[in-house]
Structure formats: C-alpha cells, structure tokens
CSV table of C-alpha atoms in Angstrom, one decimal:
chain,number,residue,atom,x,y,z
A,1,UNK,CA,73.6,60.1,53.8
A,2,UNK,CA,77.4,59.8,53.7
A,3,UNK,CA,79.4,59.2,50.5
A,4,UNK,CA,80.3,55.8,51.9
A,5,UNK,CA,76.7,54.9,52.5
A,6,UNK,CA,76.0,55.9,48.8
A,7,UNK,CA,78.8,53.5,47.8
A,8,UNK,CA,77.2,50.7,49.9
A,9,UNK,CA,73.8,51.4,48.3
A,10,UNK,CA,75.4,51.3,44.8
A,11,UNK,CA,77.1,48.0,45.6
A,12,UNK,CA,73.8,46.7,47.0
A,13,UNK,CA,71.9,47.6,43.8
A,14,UNK,CA,74.7,46.1,41.6
A,15,UNK,CA,74.7,42.8,43.5
A,16,UNK,CA,70.9,42.6,43.3
A,17,UNK,CA,71.1,43.1,39.5
A,18,UNK,CA,73.8,40.5,39.2
A,19,UNK,CA,71.8,37.9,41.3
A,20,UNK,CA,68.3,38.5,39.9
A,21,UNK,CA,68.6,36.5,36.6
A,22,UNK,CA,70.3,33.6,38.3
A,23,UNK,CA,67.7,33.4,41.1
A,24,UNK,CA,64.9,33.6,38.5
A,25,UNK,CA,66.4,30.9,36.3
A,26,UNK,CA,67.0,28.7,39.4
A,27,UNK,CA,63.4,29.0,40.5
A,28,UNK,CA,62.1,28.2,37.0
A,29,UNK,CA,64.4,25.1,36.7
A,30,UNK,CA,63.5,24.0,40.2
A,31,UNK,CA,59.8,24.1,39.4
A,32,UNK,CA,60.4,22.1,36.2
A,33,UNK,CA,62.9,19.5,37.4
A,34,UNK,CA,63.3,19.8,41.1
A,35,UNK,CA,66.5,19.2,43.1
A,36,UNK,CA,68.1,15.9,42.5
A,37,UNK,CA,70.1,16.0,45.7
A,38,UNK,CA,69.4,18.4,48.6
A,39,UNK,CA,70.9,19.0,52.0
A,40,UNK,CA,69.0,22.1,53.0
A,41,UNK,CA,67.6,22.0,56.6
A,42,UNK,CA,65.2,24.2,58.6
A,43,UNK,CA,68.2,25.5,60.5
A,44,UNK,CA,70.0,26.3,57.3
A,45,UNK,CA,67.0,28.2,55.9
A,46,UNK,CA,66.6,30.1,59.2
A,47,UNK,CA,70.3,31.1,59.3
A,48,UNK,CA,70.1,32.2,55.6
A,49,UNK,CA,67.1,34.4,56.4
A,50,UNK,CA,68.9,36.0,59.4
A,51,UNK,CA,72.0,36.6,57.3
A,52,UNK,CA,69.8,38.3,54.7
A,53,UNK,CA,68.4,40.5,57.3
A,54,UNK,CA,71.9,41.4,58.6
A,55,UNK,CA,73.5,42.0,55.2
A,56,UNK,CA,70.6,43.7,53.4
A,57,UNK,CA,67.7,44.9,55.6
A,58,UNK,CA,69.4,46.2,58.8
A,59,UNK,CA,72.0,48.3,57.0
A,60,UNK,CA,69.2,49.9,54.9
A,61,UNK,CA,67.3,50.6,58.1
A,62,UNK,CA,70.5,52.2,59.6
A,63,UNK,CA,70.9,54.4,56.4
A,64,UNK,CA,67.3,55.4,55.8
A,65,UNK,CA,65.7,55.6,59.2
A,66,UNK,CA,66.5,57.2,62.5
A,67,UNK,CA,65.8,54.0,64.4
A,68,UNK,CA,69.4,53.0,64.8
A,69,UNK,CA,70.9,56.6,65.0
A,70,UNK,CA,71.9,55.9,68.6
A,71,UNK,CA,74.5,53.5,67.2
A,72,UNK,CA,76.0,55.9,64.7
A,73,UNK,CA,79.8,56.1,64.7
A,74,UNK,CA,82.5,57.9,62.7
A,75,UNK,CA,85.5,56.3,61.1
A,76,UNK,CA,88.6,57.6,59.3
A,77,UNK,CA,87.9,58.2,55.6
A,78,UNK,CA,90.7,55.7,54.8
A,79,UNK,CA,88.6,52.9,56.3
A,80,UNK,CA,85.7,53.9,54.2
A,81,UNK,CA,87.7,53.8,51.0
A,82,UNK,CA,89.0,50.3,52.0
A,83,UNK,CA,85.4,49.3,52.4
A,84,UNK,CA,84.8,50.6,48.8
A,85,UNK,CA,87.7,48.3,47.6
A,86,UNK,CA,86.2,45.4,49.5
A,87,UNK,CA,82.8,46.1,47.9
A,88,UNK,CA,84.3,46.2,44.4
A,89,UNK,CA,86.1,42.9,45.1
A,90,UNK,CA,82.9,41.4,46.3
A,91,UNK,CA,81.2,42.4,43.1
A,92,UNK,CA,84.0,41.0,40.9
A,93,UNK,CA,84.1,37.7,42.7
A,94,UNK,CA,80.3,37.4,42.4
A,95,UNK,CA,80.3,38.1,38.6
A,96,UNK,CA,83.1,35.6,38.0
A,97,UNK,CA,81.5,32.9,40.1
A,98,UNK,CA,78.2,33.2,38.4
A,99,UNK,CA,79.8,33.3,35.0
A,100,UNK,CA,81.8,30.1,35.7
A,101,UNK,CA,79.0,28.3,37.5
A,102,UNK,CA,76.3,29.1,35.0
A,103,UNK,CA,73.4,26.7,35.4
A,104,UNK,CA,75.2,24.9,38.2
A,105,UNK,CA,74.5,27.7,40.7
A,106,UNK,CA,72.1,27.2,43.5
A,107,UNK,CA,71.2,29.5,46.4
A,108,UNK,CA,70.7,26.5,48.7
A,109,UNK,CA,72.6,23.3,49.3
A,110,UNK,CA,71.4,21.2,46.4
A,111,UNK,CA,72.5,19.7,43.1
A,112,UNK,CA,70.3,19.3,40.1
A,113,UNK,CA,70.2,16.7,37.4
A,114,UNK,CA,73.3,17.0,35.2
A,115,UNK,CA,75.2,19.1,37.8
A,116,UNK,CA,78.8,19.3,36.9
A,117,UNK,CA,81.9,20.0,39.1
A,118,UNK,CA,83.2,23.4,38.0
A,119,UNK,CA,87.0,23.7,38.3
A,120,UNK,CA,87.7,26.4,35.7
A,121,UNK,CA,87.8,30.2,35.8
A,122,UNK,CA,87.8,31.6,39.4
A,123,UNK,CA,87.1,28.0,40.6
A,124,UNK,CA,90.6,27.1,39.5
A,125,UNK,CA,91.8,29.4,42.4
A,126,UNK,CA,89.0,29.2,45.0
A,127,UNK,CA,86.5,26.4,45.7
A,128,UNK,CA,84.1,28.9,47.3
A,129,UNK,CA,84.3,32.3,45.6
A,130,UNK,CA,80.7,33.2,46.4
A,131,UNK,CA,81.5,32.7,50.1
A,132,UNK,CA,84.6,34.9,49.6
A,133,UNK,CA,82.4,37.4,47.9
A,134,UNK,CA,80.0,37.5,50.9
A,135,UNK,CA,82.9,37.9,53.4
A,136,UNK,CA,84.2,40.8,51.3
A,137,UNK,CA,80.6,42.2,51.3
A,138,UNK,CA,80.4,41.9,55.1
A,139,UNK,CA,83.8,43.7,55.6
A,140,UNK,CA,82.7,46.4,53.2
A,141,UNK,CA,79.4,46.8,55.1
A,142,UNK,CA,81.3,47.2,58.4
A,143,UNK,CA,83.5,49.9,56.8
A,144,UNK,CA,80.8,51.7,54.7
A,145,UNK,CA,77.8,51.8,57.0
A,146,UNK,CA,79.0,54.0,59.9
A,147,UNK,CA,76.7,52.5,62.5
A,148,UNK,CA,77.7,49.9,65.0
A,149,UNK,CA,74.6,47.8,64.4
A,150,UNK,CA,74.0,48.4,60.7
A,151,UNK,CA,77.7,47.9,59.9
A,152,UNK,CA,78.6,44.9,62.0
A,153,UNK,CA,75.4,42.8,61.9
A,154,UNK,CA,76.3,41.3,58.5
A,155,UNK,CA,79.6,39.9,59.9
A,156,UNK,CA,77.9,38.5,63.0
A,157,UNK,CA,74.9,36.9,61.2
A,158,UNK,CA,76.9,35.5,58.2
A,159,UNK,CA,79.4,33.7,60.5
A,160,UNK,CA,77.0,30.9,61.6
A,161,UNK,CA,75.8,30.4,58.0
A,162,UNK,CA,79.4,29.9,56.9
A,163,UNK,CA,80.3,27.6,59.8
A,164,UNK,CA,77.3,25.4,59.5
A,165,UNK,CA,76.7,25.4,55.7
A,166,UNK,CA,80.2,25.0,54.3
A,167,UNK,CA,80.9,21.5,55.9
A,168,UNK,CA,77.5,20.3,54.7
A,169,UNK,CA,78.2,21.6,51.2
A,170,UNK,CA,81.7,20.0,51.1
A,171,UNK,CA,80.3,16.7,52.3
A,172,UNK,CA,77.6,16.7,49.6
A,173,UNK,CA,80.2,17.4,46.9
A,174,UNK,CA,82.4,14.6,48.2
A,175,UNK,CA,79.3,12.2,48.3
A,176,UNK,CA,78.4,13.1,44.7
A,177,UNK,CA,81.8,13.7,43.0
A,178,UNK,CA,84.0,11.5,45.3
A,179,UNK,CA,87.7,11.3,44.5
A,180,UNK,CA,87.4,14.0,41.8
A,181,UNK,CA,86.3,16.5,44.5
A,182,UNK,CA,88.8,15.2,47.1
A,183,UNK,CA,91.6,15.9,44.5
A,184,UNK,CA,90.1,19.3,43.8
A,185,UNK,CA,90.1,20.1,47.6
A,186,UNK,CA,93.8,19.1,47.8
A,187,UNK,CA,94.7,21.5,44.9
A,188,UNK,CA,92.5,24.5,45.5
A,189,UNK,CA,91.9,26.6,48.6
A,190,UNK,CA,88.4,27.4,50.0
A,191,UNK,CA,88.0,31.1,50.3
A,192,UNK,CA,91.7,31.9,50.1
A,193,UNK,CA,93.8,30.8,47.2
A,194,UNK,CA,96.6,28.4,48.0
A,195,UNK,CA,100.0,30.0,47.6
A,196,UNK,CA,101.6,26.6,46.8
A,197,UNK,CA,99.6,23.9,45.0
A,198,UNK,CA,99.7,20.5,46.5
C-alpha cells in the first residue's frame, strides 16, 4: 500500500464518520414523518448505487486485492500530494455543508415537512457544496489511487449522477421555494462560487 493510498483510506474513513450521524438521523426521521416532497426515481437510485460502487467499493478493491493489479500505474508524487489537497478540501466542504444544512440534509432528492431554504454559511457561496465535495473526492481518488480503474471509476460513475440529479433537484427547489430560490440562483454559483455577484 502506497502512502497516497493510505491518505485515500484515511479520507474515506473520515468522510464515513462525518456522514454516519446524518444518515442515521435521516432514516429515523423518514420512518417517523416520511418525505413531504420527493423526486427520486429508479434511475436515480441505480445511478447513486453505481456511483457508490465507483467511489467507495472499486477503489478499495484496487487497494486491497490483486484483482485490478493489471491496471496499476505510477504518477509523479506531486500529483499524489495534489490529490491529498483535494481530499482535504472535500472533507472541509462536507463538514461545512452538513453543519449548515443540519436537519435539512437528505441523501435523496426529497424535502421533508418544515424544510427550509439554507442560504447561510457555505451556502452563501455555493448552492451545491456537497456536489463540490464529491467532485473534489473524485479528483482526489484519481490522484491517490494509482490504478487506472480504481482511480478513474469514481469520476466516470459520478458524472451521470450529477448530470441527471442536479436539474431535478434545482427544479424541485424552484417548485417549492419559487422566486426565493430563483433569486438565490442568480446570486450564488452552483459548485463554483461566483466571482461577481449578480
């Protein structure tokens, strides 16, 4: 195991620890109250599962088993350290997003009773910091897991999730929050901050 794979594993453990209480709370609240407004589809669930495989399971197989050794590659150390920076950024974005969303967070495309539009904290700069976190994760994975399959599969399998889920999510927010969300979209960038506010 390389030092960069150890960094990837450390990041994986940290992100799982960050997500665990939010997932548990979401499941408990969903059992009690259910989703008030949901747009999750079978395609969405399937793409989410494939992305999970690509970002969490396949890289672990590449690191811990010989099955993907035929796709091993080497990269300059500088790219590995850049991957470590991306991993740290992914973790920071995830922590800030969960802190600011609090009980409004959902792993699927749904809103619950009393859902509020969050526009403070990191959401004052990005509408989708969790997606930004996942993109940083995928870039980190590509640079830390020195295996063509284990490194790149996260990028390849998250792209269809992003391209299909984001428009549905934005439409749902517009349907529920209307002009308030439309104004928010004009002021705040999606996964990149706007350099100049409109």
